[in-house]
Structure formats: structure tokens, C-alpha cells
């Protein structure tokens, strides 16, 4: 049976993922507490391991490595919420083509970005593009949304800061220097750095726009 792993940062994300799994059972590996359940779609059944890891890129990298070592999955995803930068609306979904480490750079008289970039798996990027054209996934929502969410397959920016205002210097920096990024979050680059070192696993970051 194929296996996937889904990492989340916070409890509300974890519980939203868990709601779609059946026969969940707790499993512990090197102190990390997972649950493993089953997910059925398109006449296929997957074993799915899930874990809540907290915020931050360093933790995401560590926990991605640990989950890969334990579950030996074919697919690993980081799923959760993100802030919108441009084009997106509340409730939209962003599947990452790549993730920028927007805090990488050189501090001179002004900060010069030299972004590190993490890439999603090509196969998952293509699958996301194909699924975005369909509406079947909307049937899985617990209640009909007021407006139909749009799926974006696009770049995301990741750093270590909670960006609380579109008027902040960091937000304006992102708009000026990462013009193709549509969302910002705090785990994606660490996650993709770890999965890059495990090329037998296909990885992607998927975010719902919450603010």
C-alpha cells in the first residue's frame, strides 16, 4: 500500500487533516508522536502518517527527516495556512512550485536578498495543475464555501517572521523582491531542504490562505 506523510504546524491544521483519515492509530518514533490512518480516493487507498510539529523552518526540516526515516513514504506534504501576498483571496489554495527563503541575503547599507530556493517535486506540481482544473475536491469540504476557492500552483515565500500587516516593511520587501510569490509562511524552506536530501520522496507545500 502506498504511504504518504503530512506535516502541520498547529493543531487546527492537524485536526483538519485528521478529519479525512479513517482508522487512526498512534505511533511513536524517537519520541515524536504520530498518528497513522487511511485515506481513500480515486479507487486507491493510502496509509497516511500525520504529525503536528510547531512553527519554524528548522523544526520543519528536522521533523521531515524523521518522518521520512520512519514511514519511508512515497509522498510527503507540508499542509497548513499562510498569509496572502498578491492575487489570492481568503480560502484559496496554493500548491507550491518553489519556496523562497526570503531572509537569506547580505546586509550592506541596504539588505540585498540572495534567496535560497526549495523546489517541489515535478510530479506533484503536474498533479496539482491537473487537479486544479477539476471540481471533485470541493465535494470533500464539510460545508459549501460562500465563494468557490481558487487553486494556485505558484511560488511561496518562507521566513521566520509572523507578518501581521500589509503595511509592514517585511511585506513591502516581499512585494518588491519576490514578485511571483503569492503567499508567505514559516516552514516551507526548511521542509523542502530536508526533502531535497531524500530524493526518493516526492514533496510539496500546500497552503490555504487564512489572512
Tab-separated table of C-alpha atoms in Angstrom:
chain	number	residue	atom	x	y	z
A	1	UNK	CA	0.000	0.000	0.000
A	2	UNK	CA	1.407	3.446	-0.874
A	3	UNK	CA	2.324	5.719	2.014
A	4	UNK	CA	2.212	9.490	2.437
A	5	UNK	CA	3.156	11.777	5.326
A	6	UNK	CA	1.536	15.129	6.118
A	7	UNK	CA	3.221	17.620	8.436
A	8	UNK	CA	1.324	20.505	10.015
A	9	UNK	CA	2.458	23.355	12.241
A	10	UNK	CA	-0.551	23.903	14.505
A	11	UNK	CA	-3.425	21.913	15.979
A	12	UNK	CA	-6.236	23.352	13.871
A	13	UNK	CA	-4.336	22.305	10.727
A	14	UNK	CA	-3.648	18.862	12.171
A	15	UNK	CA	-7.290	18.259	13.077
A	16	UNK	CA	-8.450	19.419	9.654
A	17	UNK	CA	-6.194	16.808	8.020
A	18	UNK	CA	-7.101	14.097	10.532
A	19	UNK	CA	-10.804	14.521	9.752
A	20	UNK	CA	-10.227	12.924	6.335
A	21	UNK	CA	-8.484	9.805	7.680
A	22	UNK	CA	-10.001	6.569	8.936
A	23	UNK	CA	-8.720	4.033	11.469
A	24	UNK	CA	-6.211	6.433	13.027
A	25	UNK	CA	-3.744	4.875	15.456
A	26	UNK	CA	-0.941	6.462	17.457
A	27	UNK	CA	2.656	5.557	16.615
A	28	UNK	CA	5.820	6.837	18.305
A	29	UNK	CA	9.282	7.109	16.749
A	30	UNK	CA	12.253	8.568	18.629
A	31	UNK	CA	9.890	10.487	20.876
A	32	UNK	CA	7.782	12.013	18.104
A	33	UNK	CA	4.101	11.092	18.368
A	34	UNK	CA	2.391	10.418	15.037
A	35	UNK	CA	-0.976	9.116	14.017
A	36	UNK	CA	-1.382	6.843	11.031
A	37	UNK	CA	-4.673	6.399	9.234
A	38	UNK	CA	-6.055	5.553	5.827
A	39	UNK	CA	-7.260	7.803	3.038
A	40	UNK	CA	-9.256	6.608	0.023
A	41	UNK	CA	-9.507	8.464	-3.287
A	42	UNK	CA	-9.771	7.541	-6.964
A	43	UNK	CA	-10.096	3.833	-6.099
A	44	UNK	CA	-6.773	3.882	-4.236
A	45	UNK	CA	-6.097	3.537	-0.529
A	46	UNK	CA	-3.128	5.240	1.127
A	47	UNK	CA	-1.538	4.839	4.517
A	48	UNK	CA	-1.067	8.400	5.802
A	49	UNK	CA	1.101	9.463	8.728
A	50	UNK	CA	0.354	12.855	10.290
A	51	UNK	CA	2.153	14.975	12.867
A	52	UNK	CA	1.896	18.448	14.418
A	53	UNK	CA	5.385	19.952	14.699
A	54	UNK	CA	5.047	23.626	15.642
A	55	UNK	CA	6.173	26.691	13.711
A	56	UNK	CA	9.556	27.371	12.115
A	57	UNK	CA	11.796	26.184	9.307
A	58	UNK	CA	14.407	24.425	11.437
A	59	UNK	CA	11.793	22.275	13.146
A	60	UNK	CA	10.166	21.512	9.814
A	61	UNK	CA	13.484	20.265	8.432
A	62	UNK	CA	14.184	18.071	11.443
A	63	UNK	CA	10.721	16.573	11.550
A	64	UNK	CA	10.605	15.965	7.802
A	65	UNK	CA	13.835	13.962	8.039
A	66	UNK	CA	12.482	11.993	10.993
A	67	UNK	CA	9.145	11.230	9.335
A	68	UNK	CA	10.855	10.077	6.145
A	69	UNK	CA	13.149	7.777	8.117
A	70	UNK	CA	10.219	6.222	9.973
A	71	UNK	CA	7.477	5.937	7.360
A	72	UNK	CA	9.592	5.595	4.182
A	73	UNK	CA	6.808	7.369	2.243
A	74	UNK	CA	6.426	7.911	-1.467
A	75	UNK	CA	4.964	11.393	-0.859
A	76	UNK	CA	5.419	13.946	1.922
A	77	UNK	CA	3.457	17.193	2.210
A	78	UNK	CA	3.506	20.216	4.473
A	79	UNK	CA	-0.094	21.386	4.789
A	80	UNK	CA	-1.445	24.426	6.602
A	81	UNK	CA	-2.415	28.067	6.393
A	82	UNK	CA	-0.489	31.032	5.010
A	83	UNK	CA	-0.777	34.756	4.511
A	84	UNK	CA	-1.611	36.068	1.076
A	85	UNK	CA	0.833	38.372	-0.723
A	86	UNK	CA	-0.973	39.031	-4.007
A	87	UNK	CA	-3.765	37.741	-6.252
A	88	UNK	CA	-5.179	35.319	-3.661
A	89	UNK	CA	-8.349	35.577	-1.559
A	90	UNK	CA	-9.292	34.046	1.784
A	91	UNK	CA	-9.913	30.337	1.350
A	92	UNK	CA	-7.840	29.952	-1.810
A	93	UNK	CA	-5.332	27.105	-2.013
A	94	UNK	CA	-1.686	27.437	-3.036
A	95	UNK	CA	0.344	24.406	-4.127
A	96	UNK	CA	3.994	25.407	-4.214
A	97	UNK	CA	6.118	25.238	-7.334
A	98	UNK	CA	9.014	26.503	-5.211
A	99	UNK	CA	9.635	28.178	-1.863
A	100	UNK	CA	11.919	31.184	-1.381
A	101	UNK	CA	13.927	31.655	1.818
A	102	UNK	CA	13.295	35.386	1.797
A	103	UNK	CA	15.567	36.177	4.755
A	104	UNK	CA	18.701	34.887	3.001
A	105	UNK	CA	20.936	37.685	1.784
A	106	UNK	CA	23.736	40.132	2.522
A	107	UNK	CA	23.401	43.093	4.884
A	108	UNK	CA	25.222	46.116	3.455
A	109	UNK	CA	23.902	49.686	3.555
A	110	UNK	CA	20.714	48.040	2.393
A	111	UNK	CA	19.760	44.378	2.562
A	112	UNK	CA	20.482	42.523	-0.673
A	113	UNK	CA	18.459	39.324	-0.982
A	114	UNK	CA	20.221	36.172	-2.110
A	115	UNK	CA	17.366	33.735	-1.802
A	116	UNK	CA	17.761	30.067	-1.182
A	117	UNK	CA	15.134	28.174	-3.170
A	118	UNK	CA	13.434	24.860	-2.454
A	119	UNK	CA	11.677	23.089	-5.311
A	120	UNK	CA	8.572	20.938	-5.137
A	121	UNK	CA	8.543	17.591	-6.925
A	122	UNK	CA	7.759	17.949	-10.624
A	123	UNK	CA	5.269	15.068	-10.494
A	124	UNK	CA	3.302	16.712	-7.674
A	125	UNK	CA	3.390	20.078	-9.412
A	126	UNK	CA	1.887	18.473	-12.511
A	127	UNK	CA	-0.711	16.650	-10.427
A	128	UNK	CA	-1.673	19.917	-8.704
A	129	UNK	CA	-2.121	21.636	-12.071
A	130	UNK	CA	-4.345	18.789	-13.252
A	131	UNK	CA	-6.441	18.680	-10.066
A	132	UNK	CA	-6.876	22.465	-10.057
A	133	UNK	CA	-8.868	22.137	-13.283
A	134	UNK	CA	-11.336	19.769	-11.640
A	135	UNK	CA	-14.044	20.405	-9.052
A	136	UNK	CA	-14.174	16.954	-7.449
A	137	UNK	CA	-12.059	18.045	-4.487
A	138	UNK	CA	-14.712	20.596	-3.494
A	139	UNK	CA	-17.060	17.707	-2.657
A	140	UNK	CA	-14.783	16.804	0.250
A	141	UNK	CA	-15.354	20.119	2.012
A	142	UNK	CA	-17.541	19.721	5.135
A	143	UNK	CA	-19.843	22.550	4.020
A	144	UNK	CA	-20.187	24.574	0.815
A	145	UNK	CA	-17.997	27.710	0.896
A	146	UNK	CA	-19.533	31.133	0.335
A	147	UNK	CA	-17.234	31.610	-2.645
A	148	UNK	CA	-15.534	28.849	-4.604
A	149	UNK	CA	-11.831	28.644	-3.692
A	150	UNK	CA	-9.277	29.086	-6.445
A	151	UNK	CA	-6.251	26.810	-6.652
A	152	UNK	CA	-2.910	28.444	-7.441
A	153	UNK	CA	0.174	26.443	-8.392
A	154	UNK	CA	2.755	29.103	-7.656
A	155	UNK	CA	5.784	30.189	-5.594
A	156	UNK	CA	5.610	30.751	-1.831
A	157	UNK	CA	7.951	32.762	0.421
A	158	UNK	CA	9.108	31.431	3.807
A	159	UNK	CA	10.910	33.083	6.706
A	160	UNK	CA	10.859	33.220	10.485
A	161	UNK	CA	8.544	36.195	10.954
A	162	UNK	CA	4.808	36.420	11.540
A	163	UNK	CA	3.692	39.167	9.141
A	164	UNK	CA	0.687	40.818	10.749
A	165	UNK	CA	0.205	43.791	8.421
A	166	UNK	CA	0.354	44.520	4.713
A	167	UNK	CA	1.928	47.847	5.708
A	168	UNK	CA	4.928	46.226	7.401
A	169	UNK	CA	8.441	46.596	5.994
A	170	UNK	CA	8.704	42.839	5.523
A	171	UNK	CA	5.507	42.667	3.488
A	172	UNK	CA	6.643	45.531	1.265
A	173	UNK	CA	10.038	43.825	0.898
A	174	UNK	CA	8.318	40.659	-0.304
A	175	UNK	CA	6.205	42.546	-2.822
A	176	UNK	CA	9.303	44.314	-4.163
A	177	UNK	CA	11.722	41.380	-4.310
A	178	UNK	CA	9.573	38.271	-4.734
A	179	UNK	CA	7.006	39.438	-7.229
A	180	UNK	CA	5.841	35.963	-8.246
A	181	UNK	CA	5.260	34.674	-4.696
A	182	UNK	CA	1.570	34.616	-3.789
A	183	UNK	CA	1.775	33.501	-0.142
A	184	UNK	CA	4.097	33.695	2.870
A	185	UNK	CA	4.639	31.229	5.717
A	186	UNK	CA	7.251	29.912	8.173
A	187	UNK	CA	8.091	26.267	7.415
A	188	UNK	CA	8.315	25.621	3.684
A	189	UNK	CA	12.004	26.187	3.008
A	190	UNK	CA	13.164	24.031	5.908
A	191	UNK	CA	10.790	21.296	4.837
A	192	UNK	CA	11.909	21.317	1.196
A	193	UNK	CA	15.589	21.474	2.131
A	194	UNK	CA	15.154	18.260	4.094
A	195	UNK	CA	13.186	16.504	1.395
A	196	UNK	CA	15.739	17.526	-1.243
A	197	UNK	CA	18.238	15.319	0.575
A	198	UNK	CA	15.785	12.403	0.276
A	199	UNK	CA	15.139	12.337	-3.435
A	200	UNK	CA	13.223	9.070	-3.301
A	201	UNK	CA	10.351	11.074	-1.778
A	202	UNK	CA	8.131	13.498	-3.701
A	203	UNK	CA	7.479	16.663	-1.664
A	204	UNK	CA	5.279	19.747	-1.854
A	205	UNK	CA	3.988	22.554	0.365
A	206	UNK	CA	0.226	23.176	0.219
A	207	UNK	CA	-1.327	26.205	1.918
A	208	UNK	CA	-4.769	27.626	2.452
A	209	UNK	CA	-4.954	31.414	2.573
A	210	UNK	CA	-6.123	32.497	6.033
A	211	UNK	CA	-5.209	36.201	6.065
